[in-house]
Coordinates of C-alpha atoms in Angstrom, one line a residue:
M1 CA 0.0 0.0 0.0
R2 CA 1.2 3.5 -0.8
I3 CA 0.9 6.8 1.1
F4 CA 1.9 9.9 -0.6
S5 CA 4.1 13.0 -0.3
G6 CA 5.6 15.5 -2.7
R7 CA 8.7 13.6 -3.8
R8 CA 6.8 10.9 -5.6
S9 CA 5.8 11.5 -9.2
V10 CA 2.2 10.7 -8.7
F11 CA -0.8 11.9 -10.7
A12 CA -4.4 11.8 -9.4
S13 CA -6.7 11.4 -12.3
F14 CA -10.3 11.2 -11.0
F15 CA -13.3 13.0 -12.2
L16 CA -16.6 13.4 -10.5
V17 CA -18.2 11.0 -12.9
S18 CA -19.2 7.4 -12.9
F19 CA -16.2 6.2 -14.9
V20 CA -12.5 6.9 -14.6
L21 CA -11.9 9.8 -17.1
A22 CA -8.4 11.0 -17.6
C23 CA -7.8 14.2 -19.5
N24 CA -4.8 12.7 -21.2
I25 CA -5.9 9.6 -23.1
G26 CA -3.7 6.6 -22.5
L27 CA -2.1 7.3 -19.0
A28 CA 1.3 5.8 -18.4
E29 CA 1.4 2.5 -16.5
E30 CA 3.4 3.7 -13.6
I31 CA 1.1 6.7 -12.9
E32 CA -1.1 6.2 -9.8
S33 CA -4.4 8.1 -9.2
V34 CA -6.8 8.7 -6.3
T35 CA -10.4 9.6 -5.8
V36 CA -9.8 13.0 -4.3
S37 CA -10.9 15.7 -6.7
A38 CA -13.3 16.5 -9.6
I39 CA -10.3 17.1 -11.8
P40 CA -6.7 15.7 -12.2
L41 CA -4.6 16.5 -9.3
N42 CA -1.1 15.8 -8.1
V43 CA -1.4 13.8 -4.9
N44 CA 1.0 16.0 -2.9
E45 CA -1.6 18.8 -3.5
A46 CA -4.5 16.8 -2.0
G47 CA -6.1 18.2 1.2
S48 CA -7.4 14.8 2.2
S49 CA -6.2 11.6 3.7
V50 CA -5.4 9.2 0.9
S51 CA -4.3 5.5 0.6
I52 CA -3.7 3.4 -2.5
I53 CA -3.4 -0.3 -2.8
T54 CA -1.5 -1.0 -6.0
K55 CA -1.5 -4.0 -8.3
E56 CA 1.9 -5.0 -7.0
D57 CA 0.6 -5.0 -3.4
I58 CA -2.4 -7.1 -4.4
S59 CA -0.3 -9.6 -6.2
A60 CA 2.2 -9.9 -3.4
R61 CA -0.4 -10.4 -0.7
G62 CA -2.2 -13.1 -2.7
F63 CA -5.6 -12.6 -1.0
P64 CA -8.5 -13.9 -3.1
S65 CA -11.0 -11.3 -1.8
I66 CA -10.8 -7.6 -1.2
Q67 CA -11.7 -7.5 2.6
S68 CA -8.4 -9.0 3.6
L69 CA -6.6 -6.2 1.8
L70 CA -8.7 -3.5 3.5
R71 CA -7.8 -4.8 6.9
E72 CA -4.4 -3.2 6.4
V73 CA -5.8 0.2 5.6
A74 CA -5.7 2.9 8.3
G75 CA -9.1 4.0 9.4
F76 CA -11.0 0.9 8.5
A77 CA -12.7 -1.8 10.5
V78 CA -13.9 -5.0 8.8
S79 CA -16.7 -7.2 10.1
Q80 CA -17.5 -10.6 8.4
Q81 CA -20.4 -12.7 9.5
G82 CA -18.5 -16.0 9.8
S83 CA -16.3 -17.7 7.3
Q84 CA -15.2 -16.9 3.8
G85 CA -18.0 -15.8 1.4
A86 CA -20.2 -14.5 4.3
V87 CA -21.5 -10.9 4.4
T88 CA -18.7 -8.5 5.0
Q89 CA -19.0 -4.9 6.1
L90 CA -16.5 -2.0 6.2
R91 CA -16.6 0.9 8.6
A92 CA -14.4 4.0 8.1
R93 CA -13.5 6.2 11.0
G94 CA -16.2 4.9 13.2
A95 CA -19.0 5.6 10.6
E96 CA -21.6 3.0 9.6
A97 CA -21.2 0.6 6.8
N98 CA -23.7 2.3 4.6
Q99 CA -21.8 5.7 5.0
V100 CA -18.9 4.6 2.8
L101 CA -19.3 4.8 -1.0
V102 CA -17.9 2.0 -3.1
L103 CA -17.1 2.4 -6.8
I104 CA -16.2 -0.3 -9.3
D105 CA -14.6 1.4 -12.3
G106 CA -16.5 4.5 -11.4
V107 CA -19.9 2.8 -11.1
E108 CA -21.6 3.3 -7.6
A109 CA -21.8 -0.3 -6.2
N110 CA -23.7 0.2 -2.9
D111 CA -26.8 -2.1 -2.9
I112 CA -30.0 -0.1 -2.3
A113 CA -31.8 -3.4 -1.8
Q114 CA -29.5 -4.3 1.2
G115 CA -29.5 -1.1 3.2
S116 CA -27.2 0.8 0.7
E117 CA -24.2 -1.2 1.9
F118 CA -21.7 -3.0 -0.2
D119 CA -20.9 -6.6 0.6
F120 CA -17.1 -6.8 0.1
S121 CA -17.2 -10.6 0.0
Q122 CA -18.6 -10.6 -3.5
L123 CA -15.6 -9.0 -5.2
S124 CA -12.6 -11.0 -6.3
T125 CA -9.1 -9.6 -6.5
S126 CA -7.9 -11.4 -9.5
D127 CA -8.5 -8.5 -12.0
I128 CA -8.1 -5.5 -9.8
E129 CA -5.5 -3.0 -10.9
R130 CA -5.7 -0.6 -8.0
I131 CA -7.8 0.3 -5.0
E132 CA -8.1 4.0 -4.3
I133 CA -9.2 5.2 -0.9
V134 CA -10.1 8.7 0.3
R135 CA -11.3 9.1 3.9
G136 CA -13.4 11.9 5.3
P137 CA -16.5 13.7 4.0
Q138 CA -16.9 13.2 0.3
S139 CA -20.6 13.9 -0.2
A140 CA -19.9 17.3 -1.9
L141 CA -18.4 15.4 -4.8
W142 CA -20.0 12.0 -4.6
G143 CA -23.5 12.3 -2.9
S144 CA -25.3 10.7 0.1
D145 CA -23.4 7.4 0.4
A146 CA -20.0 9.1 0.7
L147 CA -20.5 10.6 4.1
A148 CA -17.4 9.0 5.6
G149 CA -15.3 8.3 2.5
V150 CA -14.9 6.5 -0.8
V151 CA -13.4 3.2 -1.9
H152 CA -12.8 3.0 -5.6
V153 CA -11.9 -0.4 -7.1
V154 CA -10.3 0.0 -10.5
T155 CA -10.1 -3.0 -12.8
S156 CA -9.2 -1.4 -16.1
G157 CA -7.7 1.5 -17.9
L158 CA -4.2 1.5 -16.3
D159 CA -2.3 -1.3 -17.8
Q160 CA -3.1 -1.5 -21.5
K161 CA -0.4 -3.9 -22.5
E162 CA -1.5 -7.0 -24.4
R163 CA -1.4 -10.0 -22.0
A164 CA -3.3 -13.0 -20.8
Q165 CA -3.3 -15.0 -17.6
L166 CA -4.9 -18.1 -16.2
M167 CA -4.9 -19.2 -12.5
F168 CA -5.9 -22.3 -10.8
E169 CA -6.2 -22.9 -7.0
T170 CA -7.3 -25.6 -4.6
G171 CA -7.1 -25.7 -0.8
S172 CA -8.8 -26.0 2.6
F173 CA -12.5 -26.5 3.1
S174 CA -12.7 -28.1 -0.4
T175 CA -12.1 -24.7 -2.0
K176 CA -11.5 -24.4 -5.7
R177 CA -10.8 -21.3 -7.8
V178 CA -10.1 -20.6 -11.4
S179 CA -9.6 -17.1 -12.9
G180 CA -8.4 -15.5 -16.1
I181 CA -7.7 -12.2 -17.8
S182 CA -7.2 -11.3 -21.4
Q183 CA -6.5 -7.8 -22.8
K184 CA -5.7 -6.7 -26.3
N185 CA -5.3 -3.6 -28.4
I186 CA -7.4 -3.7 -31.6
G187 CA -6.5 -0.5 -33.6
D188 CA -7.9 2.4 -31.6
H189 CA -9.8 0.1 -29.3
W190 CA -8.5 -1.5 -26.1
L191 CA -10.4 -4.5 -24.7
R192 CA -10.2 -6.4 -21.4
I193 CA -12.1 -9.5 -20.5
S194 CA -11.9 -11.2 -17.1
G195 CA -13.5 -14.0 -15.1
D196 CA -13.1 -15.5 -11.6
Y197 CA -15.0 -18.6 -10.1
R198 CA -14.5 -19.6 -6.5
D199 CA -16.3 -22.5 -4.7
S200 CA -16.0 -23.7 -1.2
E201 CA -17.8 -26.0 1.3
G202 CA -16.8 -23.5 4.0
T203 CA -16.9 -24.0 7.7
N204 CA -19.6 -24.1 10.4
I205 CA -20.3 -20.5 11.4
S206 CA -22.6 -21.3 14.4
R207 CA -21.3 -22.1 17.9
V208 CA -23.0 -25.5 17.9
G209 CA -23.6 -28.2 15.3
D210 CA -21.4 -29.2 12.4
E211 CA -23.2 -28.1 9.3
R212 CA -20.9 -26.2 6.9
D213 CA -21.8 -22.9 5.4
G214 CA -20.2 -22.7 2.0
F215 CA -20.4 -20.3 -1.0
R216 CA -20.0 -20.1 -4.8
N217 CA -19.0 -16.8 -6.4
L218 CA -18.7 -16.0 -10.1
N219 CA -17.3 -12.7 -11.4
L220 CA -17.3 -11.8 -15.1
G221 CA -16.1 -8.5 -16.5
I222 CA -15.6 -6.7 -19.8
S223 CA -14.2 -3.2 -20.2
G224 CA -12.7 -1.1 -22.9
T225 CA -11.7 2.2 -24.4
W226 CA -12.3 3.4 -27.9
S227 CA -10.1 6.5 -28.8
F228 CA -11.9 7.5 -31.9
S229 CA -10.0 10.9 -32.2
D230 CA -7.1 12.7 -30.6
V231 CA -9.5 14.6 -28.4
A232 CA -12.3 12.2 -27.7
K233 CA -12.8 8.7 -26.3
L234 CA -15.5 6.3 -25.2
D235 CA -15.0 4.2 -22.1
Y236 CA -17.2 1.3 -21.0
S237 CA -17.3 -1.4 -18.3
I238 CA -19.7 -4.2 -17.5
R239 CA -19.3 -6.5 -14.5
H240 CA -21.7 -9.4 -13.6
I241 CA -21.5 -11.3 -10.3
D242 CA -23.6 -14.4 -9.5
R243 CA -23.2 -15.9 -6.1
E244 CA -24.8 -18.4 -3.6
T245 CA -24.0 -18.1 0.1
D246 CA -25.1 -20.5 2.9
F247 CA -26.2 -19.0 6.2
D248 CA -27.6 -20.1 9.5
R249 CA -31.0 -19.0 10.8
F250 CA -31.2 -17.2 14.2
D251 CA -32.8 -19.2 17.1
F252 CA -35.2 -16.5 18.2
F253 CA -36.9 -18.7 20.9
V254 CA -34.1 -20.3 23.0
T255 CA -30.6 -18.8 22.5
G256 CA -30.9 -15.8 20.2
L257 CA -27.9 -17.0 18.3
P258 CA -27.3 -18.6 14.9
A259 CA -28.1 -22.3 14.6
D260 CA -27.5 -24.8 11.9
A261 CA -30.0 -24.5 9.0
E262 CA -30.1 -25.3 5.3
N263 CA -30.5 -21.7 4.3
R264 CA -28.9 -19.7 1.5
T265 CA -28.9 -16.4 -0.3
D266 CA -28.8 -16.3 -4.1
S267 CA -27.6 -12.9 -5.4
K268 CA -27.0 -11.4 -8.8
Y269 CA -25.3 -8.0 -9.4
L270 CA -24.7 -5.9 -12.5
Y271 CA -22.4 -2.9 -12.6
A272 CA -22.3 -1.1 -15.9
G273 CA -20.8 2.2 -17.0
L274 CA -20.6 4.2 -20.2
S275 CA -18.8 7.5 -20.5
L276 CA -17.9 9.9 -23.4
E277 CA -15.2 12.5 -23.0
Q278 CA -14.2 15.3 -25.3
E279 CA -11.5 17.9 -25.0
F280 CA -12.4 21.4 -26.6
S281 CA -8.9 22.7 -25.9
E282 CA -6.0 22.3 -23.4
T283 CA -8.0 24.0 -20.7
L284 CA -11.6 23.0 -21.4
N285 CA -13.2 19.6 -21.6
H286 CA -16.5 17.9 -20.8
S287 CA -17.9 14.4 -20.3
I288 CA -21.2 12.6 -20.3
T289 CA -21.7 9.5 -18.3
F290 CA -24.4 6.9 -17.7
N291 CA -24.2 4.0 -15.2
R292 CA -26.4 1.4 -13.8
T293 CA -26.3 -0.8 -10.7
D294 CA -28.7 -3.7 -10.5
S295 CA -29.1 -6.3 -7.7
D296 CA -31.4 -9.3 -7.1
N297 CA -31.2 -10.9 -3.7
E298 CA -33.3 -14.0 -2.9
T299 CA -33.2 -15.6 0.6
I300 CA -34.1 -19.3 0.5
D301 CA -35.2 -21.0 3.7
A302 CA -38.0 -23.2 5.2
D303 CA -40.7 -20.6 4.6
P304 CA -43.2 -21.4 1.8
V305 CA -42.4 -18.1 0.0
N306 CA -38.8 -16.9 -0.3
D307 CA -37.9 -13.3 0.5
V308 CA -36.7 -11.3 -2.5
T309 CA -35.2 -7.8 -2.6
K310 CA -34.3 -6.1 -5.9
G311 CA -32.7 -2.7 -6.5
T312 CA -31.8 -0.7 -9.6
K313 CA -30.0 2.6 -9.6
D314 CA -29.5 4.7 -12.8
V315 CA -27.2 7.7 -12.8
F316 CA -26.8 10.2 -15.6
K317 CA -24.0 12.9 -15.3
Y318 CA -22.7 15.8 -17.2
Q319 CA -19.5 17.5 -16.2
L320 CA -17.7 20.5 -17.6
N321 CA -14.1 21.2 -16.5
Y322 CA -11.9 24.3 -16.9
I323 CA -8.2 23.7 -16.0
S324 CA -5.3 26.2 -16.0
A325 CA -1.9 26.2 -14.3
L326 CA -3.2 28.3 -11.4
Q327 CA -6.8 27.4 -10.9
S328 CA -9.6 25.1 -12.1
F329 CA -13.3 24.9 -12.0
S330 CA -15.7 21.9 -12.4
A331 CA -19.5 22.0 -12.7
L332 CA -21.7 18.9 -12.5
L333 CA -25.3 18.1 -13.4
E334 CA -26.6 14.7 -12.1
H335 CA -29.9 12.8 -12.2
E336 CA -30.3 9.6 -10.2
S337 CA -33.2 7.3 -10.1
Q338 CA -33.7 4.4 -7.7
D339 CA -36.2 1.5 -7.9
Y340 CA -36.6 -0.8 -4.9
T341 CA -38.7 -4.0 -4.8
Q342 CA -39.4 -6.3 -1.9
S343 CA -41.5 -9.5 -2.0
G344 CA -42.3 -12.2 0.6
Q345 CA -45.1 -13.8 2.5
A346 CA -47.7 -11.6 4.2
S347 CA -48.3 -12.3 7.9
F348 CA -50.0 -11.0 11.0
F349 CA -47.3 -8.3 11.2
G350 CA -47.9 -6.9 7.7
D351 CA -47.3 -7.3 4.0
P352 CA -43.7 -7.1 2.8
N353 CA -44.6 -6.8 -0.8
K354 CA -43.6 -3.3 -2.0
R355 CA -42.3 -1.4 -5.0
L356 CA -40.9 2.0 -4.2
K357 CA -39.1 4.7 -6.3
S358 CA -37.1 7.9 -5.7
K359 CA -35.3 10.4 -7.8
T360 CA -32.6 12.9 -7.0
K361 CA -31.5 15.9 -9.1
S362 CA -28.1 17.3 -8.1
I363 CA -25.9 20.2 -9.0
A364 CA -22.3 20.4 -7.8
A365 CA -19.2 22.5 -8.3
E366 CA -15.6 22.5 -7.2
Y367 CA -13.1 25.3 -7.4
R368 CA -9.3 24.8 -6.9
V369 CA -6.5 27.4 -6.7
S370 CA -2.8 26.9 -6.1
P371 CA -1.1 30.2 -5.0
G372 CA 2.6 29.4 -4.4
A373 CA 3.0 26.5 -2.0
F374 CA -0.6 26.4 -1.1
N375 CA -3.4 24.3 -2.7
I376 CA -6.9 25.2 -1.8
S377 CA -10.2 23.7 -2.8
A378 CA -13.9 24.3 -2.2
S379 CA -16.7 21.9 -3.2
W380 CA -20.4 22.3 -2.9
R381 CA -23.5 20.2 -3.8
V382 CA -27.3 20.5 -3.7
D383 CA -29.5 17.4 -3.8
N384 CA -33.2 17.7 -4.7
N385 CA -34.8 14.5 -3.7
T386 CA -38.4 13.5 -4.1
E387 CA -38.6 11.9 -0.7
F388 CA -36.7 14.5 1.5
E389 CA -36.0 18.2 1.8
N390 CA -33.2 19.7 -0.4
A391 CA -29.8 18.9 1.1
N392 CA -26.6 20.8 1.0
S393 CA -23.1 19.2 1.2
W394 CA -19.8 21.1 1.2
R395 CA -16.1 20.5 1.7
I396 CA -13.1 22.8 2.0
T397 CA -9.5 21.6 1.8
A398 CA -6.1 23.2 2.1
N399 CA -2.6 21.9 1.5
R400 CA 0.7 23.6 2.4
Q401 CA 3.9 22.1 0.9
F402 CA 7.1 22.7 2.8
S403 CA 10.5 21.2 1.9
A404 CA 10.5 18.7 -1.0
G405 CA 8.7 15.6 0.2
S406 CA 6.6 17.1 3.1
E407 CA 3.2 18.7 3.3
V408 CA 0.5 19.5 5.8
F409 CA -3.2 19.3 4.9
V410 CA -6.5 20.1 6.5
S411 CA -10.1 19.7 5.4
A412 CA -13.6 20.2 6.8
G413 CA -17.0 19.3 5.4
E414 CA -20.6 18.6 6.0
S415 CA -22.4 15.5 4.5
V416 CA -25.9 14.2 4.4
K417 CA -27.0 10.5 4.4
N418 CA -30.5 9.7 3.3
P419 CA -32.4 6.9 5.1
T420 CA -32.4 3.8 3.0
F421 CA -35.3 1.9 1.6
V422 CA -34.8 -0.9 4.0
E423 CA -34.7 1.4 7.0
R424 CA -37.9 3.2 5.9
F425 CA -39.9 0.3 4.4
G426 CA -38.1 -3.0 5.1
F427 CA -39.9 -6.0 6.4
F428 CA -38.2 -9.0 7.9
D429 CA -38.8 -11.6 10.6
T430 CA -38.3 -9.2 13.5
F431 CA -38.1 -5.8 11.8
I432 CA -40.6 -3.3 10.3
G433 CA -39.3 -0.1 8.6
N434 CA -40.1 3.5 9.7
P435 CA -41.2 5.8 6.8
A436 CA -40.9 8.9 9.0
L437 CA -37.1 8.8 9.3
E438 CA -35.1 11.9 8.6
P439 CA -31.6 12.2 6.9
E440 CA -28.5 11.9 9.0
N441 CA -26.2 14.9 9.0
S442 CA -22.4 14.9 9.7
F443 CA -19.8 17.6 10.2
Q444 CA -16.2 16.4 10.0
W445 CA -12.7 17.8 10.0
E446 CA -9.2 16.4 9.8
I447 CA -5.6 17.6 9.9
G448 CA -2.6 15.7 8.9
F449 CA 0.8 15.5 7.3
R450 CA 2.7 13.4 4.7
S451 CA 6.5 13.1 4.4
T452 CA 9.1 11.2 2.4
I453 CA 12.6 11.0 3.9
F454 CA 15.8 9.0 3.7
D455 CA 16.2 9.3 -0.1
D456 CA 12.6 8.4 -0.8
R457 CA 12.8 5.2 1.2
L458 CA 10.6 6.1 4.1
D459 CA 7.0 7.3 3.7
I460 CA 5.1 8.6 6.8
A461 CA 1.5 9.8 7.1
A462 CA -0.5 10.7 10.1
T463 CA -4.0 12.2 10.4
Y464 CA -6.3 13.3 13.3
F465 CA -10.0 13.4 12.6
K466 CA -13.2 14.3 14.3
S467 CA -16.8 14.2 13.3
D468 CA -20.3 14.8 14.9
L469 CA -23.3 12.9 13.5
K470 CA -26.8 14.2 14.1
N471 CA -30.1 12.4 13.5
E472 CA -28.2 9.1 13.6
I473 CA -30.5 6.2 12.6
N474 CA -30.8 3.4 15.0
G475 CA -32.0 0.2 13.2
F476 CA -32.8 -1.7 16.4
V477 CA -35.4 0.3 18.3
F478 CA -37.8 -2.1 20.0
D479 CA -41.5 -1.1 19.6
A480 CA -43.4 -2.7 22.4
G481 CA -46.7 -2.1 20.7
L482 CA -45.7 -3.9 17.5
G483 CA -43.6 -6.5 19.4
Q484 CA -40.8 -5.9 16.8
F485 CA -37.8 -3.8 16.1
T486 CA -37.9 -0.8 13.8
A487 CA -35.6 2.2 13.0
G488 CA -35.6 5.7 14.5
N489 CA -33.5 8.8 14.6
R490 CA -31.5 9.3 17.8
D491 CA -31.9 12.6 19.7
E492 CA -28.3 12.7 20.8
R493 CA -25.2 13.1 18.6
S494 CA -22.7 10.4 17.8
D495 CA -19.2 11.6 18.4
R496 CA -16.3 10.1 16.4
S497 CA -12.6 11.0 16.6
G498 CA -9.3 9.3 16.2
L499 CA -5.8 9.0 14.8
E500 CA -4.5 7.2 11.7
I501 CA -0.8 6.4 11.1
E502 CA 0.7 4.8 7.9
V503 CA 4.3 4.0 7.4
D504 CA 6.1 2.4 4.4
Y505 CA 9.8 1.6 4.5
Y506 CA 11.6 0.6 1.3
L507 CA 14.9 -1.0 2.4
N508 CA 15.8 -1.8 -1.2
E509 CA 14.2 -2.9 -4.4
N510 CA 13.7 -6.4 -3.0
F511 CA 12.4 -5.7 0.6
D512 CA 9.8 -3.4 2.1
I513 CA 7.8 -3.1 5.3
S514 CA 4.4 -1.5 5.8
L515 CA 2.7 -0.4 9.1
S516 CA -0.7 1.0 9.9
Y517 CA -2.4 1.9 13.1
T518 CA -5.8 3.4 13.9
Y519 CA -7.3 4.7 17.1
V520 CA -11.0 5.4 17.0
D521 CA -13.3 6.7 19.8
S522 CA -16.9 6.4 18.5
D523 CA -19.7 6.6 21.0
E524 CA -23.5 7.0 21.0
E525 CA -26.4 7.3 23.4
G526 CA -27.0 4.1 25.3
F527 CA -30.3 2.3 26.1
A528 CA -30.4 4.1 29.5
G529 CA -29.3 7.5 28.3
N530 CA -25.6 6.8 29.0
R531 CA -22.8 7.0 26.4
L532 CA -21.7 3.7 24.9
K533 CA -19.1 2.7 22.3
E534 CA -20.7 2.1 18.9
V535 CA -20.9 -1.5 17.8
R536 CA -18.2 -3.1 15.7
R537 CA -15.8 -0.2 16.0
P538 CA -12.7 -1.5 17.7
R539 CA -10.7 1.2 19.5
H540 CA -7.4 -0.1 18.3
V541 CA -6.7 -1.6 14.8
G542 CA -3.2 -2.2 13.3
S543 CA -1.2 -4.3 10.9
I544 CA 2.4 -4.8 10.0
G545 CA 3.6 -6.5 6.8
A546 CA 6.7 -7.4 4.9
I547 CA 7.3 -8.2 1.2
W548 CA 10.6 -9.9 0.1
R549 CA 11.2 -10.2 -3.7
L550 CA 13.9 -12.4 -5.4
E551 CA 14.6 -12.9 -9.0
N552 CA 12.3 -15.8 -9.5
A553 CA 10.4 -15.9 -6.1
G554 CA 8.6 -13.8 -3.6
L555 CA 7.3 -13.9 0.0
S556 CA 4.8 -11.8 1.9
V557 CA 3.9 -12.0 5.6
N558 CA 1.3 -9.9 7.3
A559 CA -0.2 -9.7 10.9
S560 CA -3.4 -7.7 11.5
Y561 CA -4.7 -6.8 15.0
T562 CA -8.3 -6.0 15.8
G563 CA -8.9 -4.8 19.3
E564 CA -11.8 -5.4 21.6
Q565 CA -15.1 -4.2 20.3
G566 CA -18.8 -4.1 21.3
D567 CA -21.8 -5.7 19.5
D568 CA -25.4 -6.1 20.1
F569 CA -27.1 -9.3 21.2
F570 CA -30.9 -9.8 20.9
P571 CA -31.8 -12.6 23.4
P572 CA -35.5 -14.0 23.4
Y573 CA -36.0 -12.6 26.9
P574 CA -36.2 -9.1 28.5
P575 CA -34.6 -6.7 27.9
F576 CA -34.4 -8.2 24.4
Q577 CA -31.2 -6.2 23.6
E578 CA -27.8 -6.3 25.3
R579 CA -24.4 -4.8 24.6
V580 CA -21.7 -7.5 24.6
E581 CA -17.9 -7.5 24.1
L582 CA -16.0 -9.3 21.4
S583 CA -12.5 -10.2 22.2
S584 CA -9.4 -8.9 20.3
F585 CA -7.7 -11.1 17.8
T586 CA -4.6 -11.2 15.6
L587 CA -4.5 -12.8 12.2
V588 CA -1.2 -13.9 10.6
T589 CA -1.1 -14.7 6.9
A590 CA 1.6 -15.5 4.4
S591 CA 1.8 -16.0 0.7
A592 CA 4.6 -17.0 -1.6
Y593 CA 5.3 -17.6 -5.3
Y594 CA 8.0 -19.4 -7.3
Q595 CA 8.6 -18.6 -11.0
L596 CA 9.2 -21.9 -12.7
N597 CA 9.8 -20.2 -16.1
D598 CA 8.8 -17.1 -18.0
S599 CA 5.1 -18.2 -18.2
L600 CA 4.5 -20.5 -15.3
S601 CA 4.6 -20.0 -11.5
L602 CA 3.5 -21.8 -8.3
T603 CA 1.6 -19.9 -5.5
L604 CA 1.0 -20.8 -1.9
R605 CA -1.2 -18.9 0.6
L606 CA -1.7 -19.5 4.3
E607 CA -4.4 -17.7 6.3
N608 CA -4.9 -17.5 10.0
I609 CA -1.7 -19.5 10.5
F610 CA -2.0 -19.8 14.2
D611 CA -5.6 -21.0 14.0
E612 CA -7.0 -18.1 16.0
E613 CA -10.6 -18.6 17.3
Y614 CA -12.5 -15.4 17.0
E615 CA -15.8 -13.7 16.2
Q616 CA -16.2 -10.5 14.1
V617 CA -19.9 -10.5 14.7
F618 CA -21.4 -11.9 17.9
G619 CA -22.4 -15.5 17.5
F620 CA -20.7 -16.1 14.1
R621 CA -17.5 -18.1 14.2
S622 CA -14.8 -17.3 11.8
A623 CA -12.7 -19.7 9.9
G624 CA -9.6 -21.4 11.4
A625 CA -6.3 -22.0 9.7
S626 CA -6.4 -22.6 6.0
G627 CA -4.0 -23.0 3.0
D628 CA -4.3 -22.8 -0.8
L629 CA -2.0 -24.0 -3.5
G630 CA -2.1 -22.5 -7.0
L631 CA -0.7 -22.5 -10.5
R632 CA -0.5 -19.3 -12.6
L633 CA 0.0 -19.3 -16.3
S634 CA 1.0 -16.1 -18.1
F635 CA 1.3 -15.5 -21.9

């Protein structure tokens, strides 16, 4: 993972559009970019906390899924409901999982049919080129879901060399995996096709019994760029994900914990983006973008009628950019429509069958100016939503560069998070939505520094942050009249603050060490009016890793620590809701490869080497020690 300061030749090319749009068509392979601004920006000018996981980092770590990589990122807390393939949430700086926007090749991937969260277990790492992370309030650029930050997964557009690769793996828990990538230049057209299939019998996630909870996951992707003139290009991307995940049903009558059951969730996702960019001159360009996110989730259990939720989000954007040496200005018009469908069996408590729609019209702008060693930006956005009052979001950043390789940055902003369809109208075994919910509002600020010293061999970054969340939505309010849980806005604020530290040390071209540490203090109003730590926000999170490269081999070792954290337990007896403590745990992983010849290599991955027993969500056992052996063919 890379952190950034002024000495590194890094270029941040990220527009406020739904696909990666670089002003210069055909960016060089070594150039890195971040999701930090509406226009191209050198990273040492950024006024926000930024991390990038590179293609080299991903290959060296060898993890098959993205959540293991994100455990190493400062400011993040990862929670998985059991073993591999289970639902995985990510929280940034103590915020909720649905307050972090996830982009896949610029397409908004948060699932409106699942509480506007993104399940990170669905995404394979086999064709990821880079993961760009910007922490802090980003709603002024990206809208409601980006209250606490943005995670942008880039699978195309960086490495446009012709190549092909196949990989085969087998390992613990009867796990099998096959993946492939092929990319080719055809005249003015660059095309990339990828696929990844993973199947596992899994492990038993409940505390009792021996029934395994497995999964099957298929990722298919196609993307390309057609440069039909020197000043215009068309980018497109389509990703289809088809998956099955076993899960255990809660025992609501005896233990209140997961118990063995032959249940599963079948999910299908589509992420599609199309964007056209044209340059009028060296200082003026514009772009038109359309993207679609579509999800279909079916829960299959013993009930006569399966529960189904579907969500479709269509986004159309137009952006105009003016860029000069001293200043720049970007203006954005956006139209977003959402379509949510829920179906199931009606009961005494109500009818879950619903189809709901909403629309949002937005206008946004960003102004940047760079007088001398200063870099200053101001962003502003107005959302006109059919369901809520007009909302304003803003962000101001400043960056001051000192000696070569060092800079200090500060930012502040206000973001709005709209209630989700599930929070307002959801209907499940023990939950009924609340259509009277109001949007959440957050004010956040941060101050930090980045520095590169010792001849570019040591990168250091540290950031202090603080945020106050008003109208926080509590999804576990017990309604005695209904005899069920519902959602409600809290009267008290949720306070979040902390410190992030990232260090990269490059001993030489063959060996480097990375370190990250996060301290988060996140509390909310308790059941009795007292202040409690918010659930699944460990106060201390850290990781340390090392990568060793030889001429024809490589080794990566990483240890990640997750401190004690609270969670909610819902027993079948009064008071029906309790705050419990999850123990801390440390996971040690290792991966290695050996290059047999120019096109063939062997891979080995070991996870949870010391067979740590732990829970990331109360009542859900995580997997023990495992290993996978693979064969990689490149041509």
